[in-house]
Amino acid sequence: MDTETLLDQETLDKRVRELAQELSRDFMGQTPILVGILKGSAIFLTDLIRHMNIDCEIDFLSISSYGNRTESSGSIKLLKDLDRDIFERDVIVVEDIVDSGYSLAYIRRYLAARNPRSLSIVALLDKRDRRETHVYVDYVGFPIPDRFVVGYGLDFAERFRGLSFIGVLSEDEVEAVRNQATP
Ligand code: IMP
Ligand code: MG
């Protein structure tokens, strides 16, 4: 594969450990619920929680994604709700990447309506230049440039999630996936 590396495994690991330390410090004495946004955040969440030194619960939300396109439509649908009640709990939303901001703005509104005690967001990657709607992100792993990235949970047409680094696909790789994609 000729995937370009944007963030290598060691860089990711170091930053995830730092974020875990920060969260452990900020939520010391509490038992927050980590709410992973499926499916992109799954790998980040499982690494994050293993480096935290406070106990946490885990839950997941799933919202509609882009399908095989690489642009957000701005219209969001809930595909899977939480299993747990978050009323008066400390909720930490774990997201892979913030792009336009529409997904997280929706998630923040949706979860805030259930009256958690606190609501924070941690996003591994942040494409700041792409923001179309304001959303406050409490913890950011890495600001990144406006490029479509894959790996460490992030996909292109459901592929490449298992790469241990964050990379940018070559034109050939994008073309190969497009040619295989079922409609
Ligand atoms: P937003 O609603 O535009 O902020 O989009 C956020 C969601 O789009 C993320 O949770 C990802 O699932 C997806 N996404 C945005 N940019 C990328 C990317 O570069 N690679 C893979 N997925 C992305
Ligand atoms: Mg996502």
XYZ file of C-alpha atoms and ligand atoms in Angstrom:
207
model
C 0.000 0.000 0.000
C 1.218 3.530 -0.698
C -0.817 5.193 2.040
C 0.868 8.373 3.233
C 1.434 8.488 7.004
C 0.128 11.600 8.713
C 0.394 10.423 12.341
C 2.391 7.299 13.131
C 1.608 4.706 15.789
C 4.068 6.085 18.322
C 2.749 9.642 17.977
C -0.842 8.431 18.401
C 0.038 6.304 21.405
C 1.834 9.144 23.169
C -1.040 11.590 22.673
C -3.717 9.061 23.666
C -1.815 8.458 26.918
C -1.692 12.229 27.535
C -5.424 12.597 26.916
C -6.100 9.672 29.264
C -4.006 11.375 31.964
C -5.857 14.672 31.491
C -9.256 12.982 31.697
C -8.231 10.932 34.734
C -7.140 14.121 36.476
C -10.220 16.138 35.500
C -12.662 13.377 36.503
C -10.832 12.122 39.557
C -13.222 10.730 42.182
C -15.965 10.266 39.581
C -17.087 7.391 37.382
C -17.772 8.966 33.991
C -19.534 7.244 31.111
C -17.451 7.217 27.942
C -19.878 7.467 25.040
C -18.187 6.252 21.872
C -19.624 7.337 18.547
C -19.705 4.245 16.343
C -17.869 3.087 14.483
C -14.910 5.391 14.005
C -14.143 5.988 17.691
C -14.023 2.313 18.723
C -10.248 1.895 18.563
C -9.499 5.289 20.114
C -11.937 4.584 22.975
C -10.492 1.184 23.810
C -6.953 2.575 23.897
C -8.037 5.642 25.877
C -9.842 3.712 28.618
C -6.888 1.361 29.129
C -4.617 4.310 29.856
C -7.037 5.985 32.286
C -6.490 5.404 35.973
C -10.065 6.044 37.089
C -12.914 3.613 36.525
C -15.314 4.403 33.664
C -18.422 2.943 32.116
C -18.754 2.558 28.342
C -21.732 3.137 26.089
C -22.131 3.745 22.361
C -24.201 5.921 20.071
C -24.468 5.441 16.365
C -25.522 8.152 13.971
C -25.875 8.127 10.214
C -22.605 8.466 8.354
C -21.594 9.598 4.890
C -21.873 6.194 3.204
C -19.280 6.029 0.493
C -18.983 9.762 0.054
C -16.410 11.914 1.776
C -18.565 14.972 2.435
C -21.095 15.479 5.222
C -24.651 16.309 4.235
C -25.468 18.091 7.471
C -28.570 15.950 8.007
C -28.052 13.482 10.861
C -30.059 10.443 11.918
C -29.775 8.398 15.113
C -29.110 4.715 14.305
C -28.434 3.358 17.806
C -29.327 4.957 21.118
C -27.514 4.651 24.458
C -28.223 1.634 26.657
C -27.528 3.534 29.878
C -29.354 6.372 31.576
C -27.064 9.412 31.681
C -29.229 11.571 33.957
C -26.929 13.346 36.433
C -23.910 11.396 35.191
C -20.593 12.711 33.887
C -20.605 12.006 30.179
C -17.505 12.088 27.995
C -18.283 11.792 24.300
C -15.450 10.048 22.453
C -15.270 10.924 18.767
C -12.749 10.076 16.075
C -12.742 13.335 14.131
C -14.514 16.681 13.947
C -15.016 17.907 10.410
C -17.989 20.192 9.633
C -19.025 19.862 13.286
C -22.622 18.873 12.455
C -22.354 15.397 14.008
C -21.003 16.629 17.335
C -23.371 19.601 17.449
C -26.240 17.139 17.046
C -24.796 14.748 19.642
C -24.198 17.524 22.153
C -27.796 18.743 21.814
C -29.174 15.220 21.953
C -27.269 14.242 25.091
C -27.693 17.585 26.873
C -31.478 17.110 26.656
C -31.095 14.122 29.008
C -29.608 16.282 31.727
C -26.246 14.699 32.460
C -24.306 16.256 35.331
C -21.553 17.207 32.920
C -21.012 16.756 29.200
C -17.539 16.861 27.658
C -16.194 15.923 24.269
C -12.865 14.359 23.398
C -11.985 14.104 19.717
C -8.815 12.480 18.470
C -8.615 14.626 15.323
C -9.884 18.082 14.483
C -10.088 19.498 10.954
C -10.624 23.063 12.132
C -10.595 24.652 8.678
C -13.642 22.617 7.713
C -15.950 23.753 10.501
C -19.384 24.849 9.307
C -21.141 25.005 12.643
C -19.797 25.951 16.048
C -19.282 23.130 18.506
C -17.080 23.222 21.580
C -14.626 20.337 21.798
C -13.108 20.067 25.282
C -10.152 17.794 24.470
C -8.476 17.500 21.073
C -5.782 14.990 20.178
C -4.426 16.603 17.032
C -5.562 19.477 14.821
C -5.058 18.217 11.241
C -5.193 19.803 7.792
C -8.139 19.475 5.436
C -7.393 16.013 4.052
C -9.456 12.828 4.102
C -7.775 10.452 6.546
C -8.133 6.753 7.359
C -6.844 4.300 9.944
C -6.978 3.888 13.733
C -10.751 3.397 13.422
C -11.427 5.833 10.600
C -12.680 4.442 7.320
C -13.154 5.153 3.686
C -16.232 3.184 2.559
C -15.842 0.969 5.673
C -12.258 0.041 4.749
C -8.856 0.785 6.322
C -10.098 1.013 9.951
C -7.430 -1.426 11.134
C -4.371 0.593 10.136
C -2.324 1.364 13.243
C -1.523 4.865 11.968
C -3.535 7.785 10.565
C -2.905 8.066 6.858
C -4.026 9.633 3.615
C -4.956 7.277 0.793
C -3.322 7.595 -2.576
C -5.520 8.281 -5.605
C -4.983 4.677 -6.713
C -6.243 3.322 -3.387
C -9.344 5.534 -3.527
C -9.976 4.441 -7.102
C -9.573 0.751 -6.221
C -12.150 0.985 -3.418
C -14.557 2.915 -5.639
C -14.352 0.197 -8.280
C -15.128 -2.548 -5.737
C -17.876 -0.719 -3.841
C -21.293 -2.286 -4.046
C -24.036 0.261 -4.715
P -18.842 16.146 10.731
O -20.287 15.973 11.099
O -18.710 16.761 9.347
O -18.032 16.866 11.751
O -18.279 14.706 10.496
C -17.790 13.928 11.468
C -17.763 12.478 11.034
O -17.434 12.324 9.637
C -16.682 11.768 11.771
O -17.170 11.219 12.958
C -16.233 10.706 10.775
O -17.013 9.552 10.955
C -16.501 11.306 9.440
N -15.282 11.911 8.863
C -14.992 13.222 8.726
N -13.788 13.422 8.160
C -13.284 12.184 7.960
C -12.035 11.714 7.427
O -11.124 12.461 7.028
N -11.892 10.370 7.373
C -12.833 9.492 7.816
N -13.999 9.886 8.324
C -14.226 11.214 8.393
Mg -17.618 9.350 13.377
